[in-house]
Amino acid sequence: ETGVTQSPTHLIKTRGQQVTLRCSSQSGHNTVSWYQQALGQGPQFIFQYYREEENGRGNFPPRFSGLQFPNYSSELNVNALELDDSALYLCASSPTSSEQYFGPGTRLTVT
Amino acid sequence: AQRVTQPEKLLSVFKGAPVELKCNYSYSGSPELFWYVQYSRQRLQLLLRHISRESIKGFTADLNKGETSFHLKKPFAQEEDSAMYYCAPLSGTYKYIFGTGTRLKVLA
C-alpha cells in the first residue's frame, strides 16, 4: 500500500531517553498531523504542521516537538521519555486540513 | 470542553442484522464530522464525512444538531464490516477529536 509511511515500526526506549519518530507524507500533502494512541483509546492530537510551521497543538507538554521538511517528511521528537509515553504514534497527511490519510503507526514502548 | 462519546466499546450483531454505532459530541459551533474505520491489520482510514451525505459500503450517518449526535448506521451488517470505528469531529481547522471507538463484531 502506497501513501503515508512511518519508521520505525516498533521501538523500545528507557525512561528519560529521547526518541525521534519519522513520517513520510504523500507527495503534495502540505499538512501533517501527529497523534498519540494509548491502548484502548482513540488517537489524541499532538500537533500539526503546515508548510514547515506548527499550525496547532493539543494538550501535550513541550517535550513533544516536531519538524516538517520540504520533501514531505516530518519528525516527532519526544524528550525525557516517561512510562506513560508508551503508545502507538500516528502521523496523518492531508492536501487540505479536512480529510487526513494515516500512516501505519510506530509502536513506542518505554520501560 | 470539546468531547466525543462513543458509549459502546463493543457491539456484536449477527450478519444481516441492522447496525447502529452511536456517537454524541459536545462542541461549540458547527463541527465537520467524520467516521473513521480500522480493519484488522490495516491503518485508520476515512469511512465517511457528514458534509458529503454519501453512503459508503452501505453505511450512512446523519448529523442531528439538536441531539448533537452523529450515529453510523447500516441496514444489513456483513462479516467484512467487523472493525474498529471512530467518530471524529474536526475541531477548528486542523485537529480531529477522536472518540474511544467501538469495536463492531459481525457474527456469522
Short mmCIF file of C-alpha atoms in Angstrom, two decimals:
data_model
loop_
_atom_site.label_atom_id
_atom_site.label_comp_id
_atom_site.label_asym_id
_atom_site.label_seq_id
_atom_site.Cartn_x
_atom_site.Cartn_y
_atom_site.Cartn_z
CA GLU A 1 0.00 0.00 0.00
CA THR A 2 1.44 3.36 -1.01
CA GLY A 3 0.84 6.61 0.78
CA VAL A 4 1.96 7.65 4.24
CA THR A 5 4.81 5.65 5.71
CA GLN A 6 6.29 5.68 9.21
CA SER A 7 9.51 4.41 10.71
CA PRO A 8 10.41 2.54 12.73
CA THR A 9 7.55 0.11 13.17
CA HIS A 10 8.42 -0.68 16.77
CA LEU A 11 10.75 0.95 19.25
CA ILE A 12 11.75 0.26 22.84
CA LYS A 13 13.28 3.04 24.92
CA THR A 14 14.19 3.58 28.54
CA ARG A 15 12.61 6.23 30.75
CA GLY A 16 14.48 9.54 30.43
CA GLN A 17 15.76 8.86 26.93
CA GLN A 18 14.88 10.79 23.78
CA VAL A 19 13.22 9.39 20.67
CA THR A 20 12.64 10.53 17.08
CA LEU A 21 9.85 9.08 15.01
CA ARG A 22 9.66 9.65 11.27
CA CYS A 23 6.87 10.04 8.77
CA SER A 24 6.85 10.35 5.02
CA SER A 25 3.74 12.04 3.67
CA GLN A 26 2.13 11.68 0.29
CA SER A 27 3.56 13.99 -2.32
CA GLY A 28 1.66 17.24 -2.48
CA HIS A 29 0.29 16.98 1.05
CA ASN A 30 1.38 20.16 2.79
CA THR A 31 -0.18 19.32 6.13
CA VAL A 32 0.95 16.64 8.55
CA SER A 33 -0.59 15.85 11.91
CA TRP A 34 0.68 13.63 14.70
CA TYR A 35 -1.50 11.66 17.10
CA GLN A 36 -0.82 9.52 20.16
CA GLN A 37 -2.99 6.45 20.64
CA ALA A 38 -2.75 4.77 24.01
CA LEU A 39 -4.02 1.23 24.38
CA GLY A 40 -7.80 1.10 24.29
CA GLN A 41 -8.14 4.78 23.48
CA GLY A 42 -8.80 6.82 20.38
CA PRO A 43 -5.99 8.85 18.83
CA GLN A 44 -5.17 12.09 20.66
CA PHE A 45 -3.99 15.09 18.65
CA ILE A 46 -0.42 16.16 19.41
CA PHE A 47 0.24 18.86 16.82
CA GLN A 48 0.01 19.74 13.17
CA TYR A 49 2.47 21.27 10.70
CA TYR A 50 1.63 23.17 7.58
CA ARG A 51 4.42 24.11 5.20
CA GLU A 52 7.06 23.55 7.87
CA GLU A 53 5.35 25.72 10.51
CA GLU A 54 3.46 24.43 13.56
CA ASN A 55 -0.21 25.07 12.86
CA GLY A 56 -1.88 23.87 16.04
CA ARG A 57 -1.14 21.90 19.16
CA GLY A 58 -3.03 19.65 21.52
CA ASN A 59 -2.58 19.22 25.26
CA PHE A 60 0.93 17.81 25.16
CA PRO A 61 3.96 19.22 27.01
CA PRO A 62 6.82 20.99 25.22
CA ARG A 63 8.98 17.89 25.38
CA PHE A 64 6.91 16.75 22.42
CA SER A 65 8.23 18.64 19.41
CA GLY A 66 8.18 18.26 15.69
CA LEU A 67 9.69 19.21 12.39
CA GLN A 68 8.39 19.17 8.85
CA PHE A 69 10.71 19.21 5.85
CA PRO A 70 10.21 20.44 2.27
CA ASN A 71 10.37 16.88 0.93
CA TYR A 72 7.07 15.95 2.68
CA SER A 73 8.82 14.13 5.52
CA SER A 74 8.37 15.00 9.17
CA GLU A 75 9.58 14.04 12.62
CA LEU A 76 8.13 13.74 16.08
CA ASN A 77 10.67 14.15 18.86
CA VAL A 78 9.97 13.26 22.46
CA ASN A 79 12.46 14.18 25.18
CA ALA A 80 12.73 12.84 28.71
CA LEU A 81 10.55 9.83 27.98
CA GLU A 82 8.06 8.75 30.61
CA LEU A 83 6.36 5.39 31.03
CA ASP A 84 3.03 6.97 30.00
CA ASP A 85 4.51 7.87 26.63
CA SER A 86 4.18 4.22 25.65
CA ALA A 87 1.66 4.27 22.82
CA LEU A 88 1.09 3.99 19.09
CA TYR A 89 2.11 7.20 17.34
CA LEU A 90 0.29 8.01 14.13
CA CYS A 91 1.04 10.58 11.53
CA ALA A 92 -1.54 11.73 9.03
CA SER A 93 -1.06 13.87 5.98
CA SER A 94 -3.60 15.84 4.02
CA PRO A 95 -3.79 18.05 0.97
CA THR A 96 -6.25 20.18 2.94
CA SER A 97 -6.98 20.30 6.65
CA SER A 98 -10.04 18.11 6.29
CA GLU A 99 -9.57 14.53 5.16
CA GLN A 100 -6.41 13.03 6.57
CA TYR A 101 -4.50 9.95 5.39
CA PHE A 102 -2.98 7.95 8.20
CA GLY A 103 0.23 6.02 8.36
CA PRO A 104 0.51 2.58 9.96
CA GLY A 105 1.97 3.99 13.15
CA THR A 106 5.05 3.47 15.29
CA ARG A 107 4.62 1.45 18.48
CA LEU A 108 6.75 3.01 21.23
CA THR A 109 7.38 1.13 24.46
CA VAL A 110 9.06 2.96 27.34
CA THR A 111 10.50 0.77 30.08
CA ALA B 1 -14.66 21.29 26.55
CA GLN B 2 -14.99 19.54 23.23
CA ARG B 3 -15.74 15.88 23.75
CA VAL B 4 -16.85 12.86 21.78
CA THR B 5 -18.66 9.95 23.37
CA GLN B 6 -18.99 6.53 21.83
CA PRO B 7 -20.89 4.68 24.55
CA GLU B 8 -20.33 1.13 23.31
CA LYS B 9 -16.84 -0.34 23.44
CA LEU B 10 -18.04 -3.50 21.75
CA LEU B 11 -21.07 -4.13 19.59
CA SER B 12 -21.85 -7.64 18.39
CA VAL B 13 -24.52 -8.26 15.77
CA PHE B 14 -25.43 -11.15 13.52
CA LYS B 15 -24.83 -11.00 9.80
CA GLY B 16 -27.81 -9.39 8.09
CA ALA B 17 -28.92 -7.51 11.19
CA PRO B 18 -29.08 -3.71 11.32
CA VAL B 19 -26.20 -1.85 12.89
CA GLU B 20 -26.11 1.47 14.69
CA LEU B 21 -22.89 2.80 16.17
CA LYS B 22 -23.60 5.72 18.45
CA CYS B 23 -21.67 8.96 18.62
CA ASN B 24 -22.51 12.01 20.69
CA TYR B 25 -20.41 15.13 20.72
CA SER B 26 -20.07 18.21 22.82
CA TYR B 27 -18.88 21.07 20.71
CA SER B 28 -19.38 24.78 20.36
CA GLY B 29 -20.11 25.89 16.84
CA SER B 30 -20.76 23.70 13.83
CA PRO B 31 -18.20 20.94 13.55
CA GLU B 32 -17.44 18.92 10.49
CA LEU B 33 -17.95 15.27 11.46
CA PHE B 34 -16.25 12.14 10.24
CA TRP B 35 -16.31 8.41 10.80
CA TYR B 36 -13.00 6.59 10.52
CA VAL B 37 -12.60 2.81 10.40
CA GLN B 38 -9.71 0.49 11.15
CA TYR B 39 -9.93 -3.04 9.81
CA SER B 40 -7.72 -5.76 11.27
CA ARG B 41 -4.05 -5.17 10.46
CA GLN B 42 -4.86 -2.09 8.39
CA ARG B 43 -4.38 1.58 9.01
CA LEU B 44 -7.02 4.05 10.06
CA GLN B 45 -9.00 5.23 7.05
CA LEU B 46 -11.84 7.58 6.33
CA LEU B 47 -15.25 5.94 6.06
CA LEU B 48 -17.48 8.94 5.54
CA ARG B 49 -18.00 12.61 6.36
CA HIS B 50 -21.29 14.29 7.07
CA ILE B 51 -20.98 17.10 4.55
CA SER B 52 -20.81 14.71 1.61
CA ARG B 53 -24.07 12.97 2.60
CA GLU B 54 -22.95 9.83 0.79
CA SER B 55 -23.27 6.16 1.58
CA ILE B 56 -20.01 4.25 1.78
CA LYS B 57 -20.07 0.45 1.94
CA GLY B 58 -23.74 0.74 2.81
CA PHE B 59 -23.09 2.96 5.84
CA THR B 60 -24.77 6.30 6.37
CA ALA B 61 -24.59 8.84 9.15
CA ASP B 62 -26.92 11.71 9.87
CA LEU B 63 -25.90 14.73 11.83
CA ASN B 64 -28.53 15.62 14.42
CA LYS B 65 -27.59 19.04 15.70
CA GLY B 66 -30.42 19.08 18.24
CA GLU B 67 -29.21 15.89 19.91
CA THR B 68 -25.57 16.57 18.98
CA SER B 69 -25.32 13.06 17.59
CA PHE B 70 -23.76 11.53 14.51
CA HIS B 71 -24.73 7.87 14.64
CA LEU B 72 -23.42 5.47 12.00
CA LYS B 73 -25.96 3.08 10.52
CA LYS B 74 -26.14 0.17 8.15
CA PRO B 75 -29.33 -1.78 7.44
CA PHE B 76 -27.71 -5.19 6.91
CA ALA B 77 -24.35 -5.97 8.52
CA GLN B 78 -21.77 -8.02 6.68
CA GLU B 79 -18.91 -10.03 8.19
CA GLU B 80 -16.39 -7.76 6.46
CA ASP B 81 -17.77 -4.83 8.44
CA SER B 82 -16.06 -6.16 11.55
CA ALA B 83 -13.62 -3.45 12.55
CA MET B 84 -12.91 -0.61 14.95
CA TYR B 85 -14.97 2.51 14.27
CA TYR B 86 -14.10 6.01 15.45
CA CYS B 87 -16.29 9.07 15.41
CA ALA B 88 -14.22 12.23 14.92
CA PRO B 89 -15.38 15.83 14.76
CA LEU B 90 -12.90 18.20 13.18
CA SER B 91 -12.08 20.91 15.68
CA GLY B 92 -11.25 24.29 14.23
CA THR B 93 -9.37 23.85 11.01
CA TYR B 94 -6.83 21.29 11.91
CA LYS B 95 -7.40 18.62 14.50
CA TYR B 96 -9.65 15.63 14.94
CA ILE B 97 -11.10 14.83 18.32
CA PHE B 98 -11.46 11.07 18.26
CA GLY B 99 -13.85 9.10 20.39
CA THR B 100 -12.65 5.98 22.19
CA GLY B 101 -14.00 3.83 19.40
CA THR B 102 -16.49 1.00 19.07
CA ARG B 103 -15.41 -2.45 18.05
CA LEU B 104 -18.01 -3.98 15.76
CA LYS B 105 -18.13 -7.75 15.52
CA VAL B 106 -20.42 -9.23 12.91
CA LEU B 107 -21.20 -12.83 13.70
CA ALA B 108 -21.90 -15.42 11.04
#
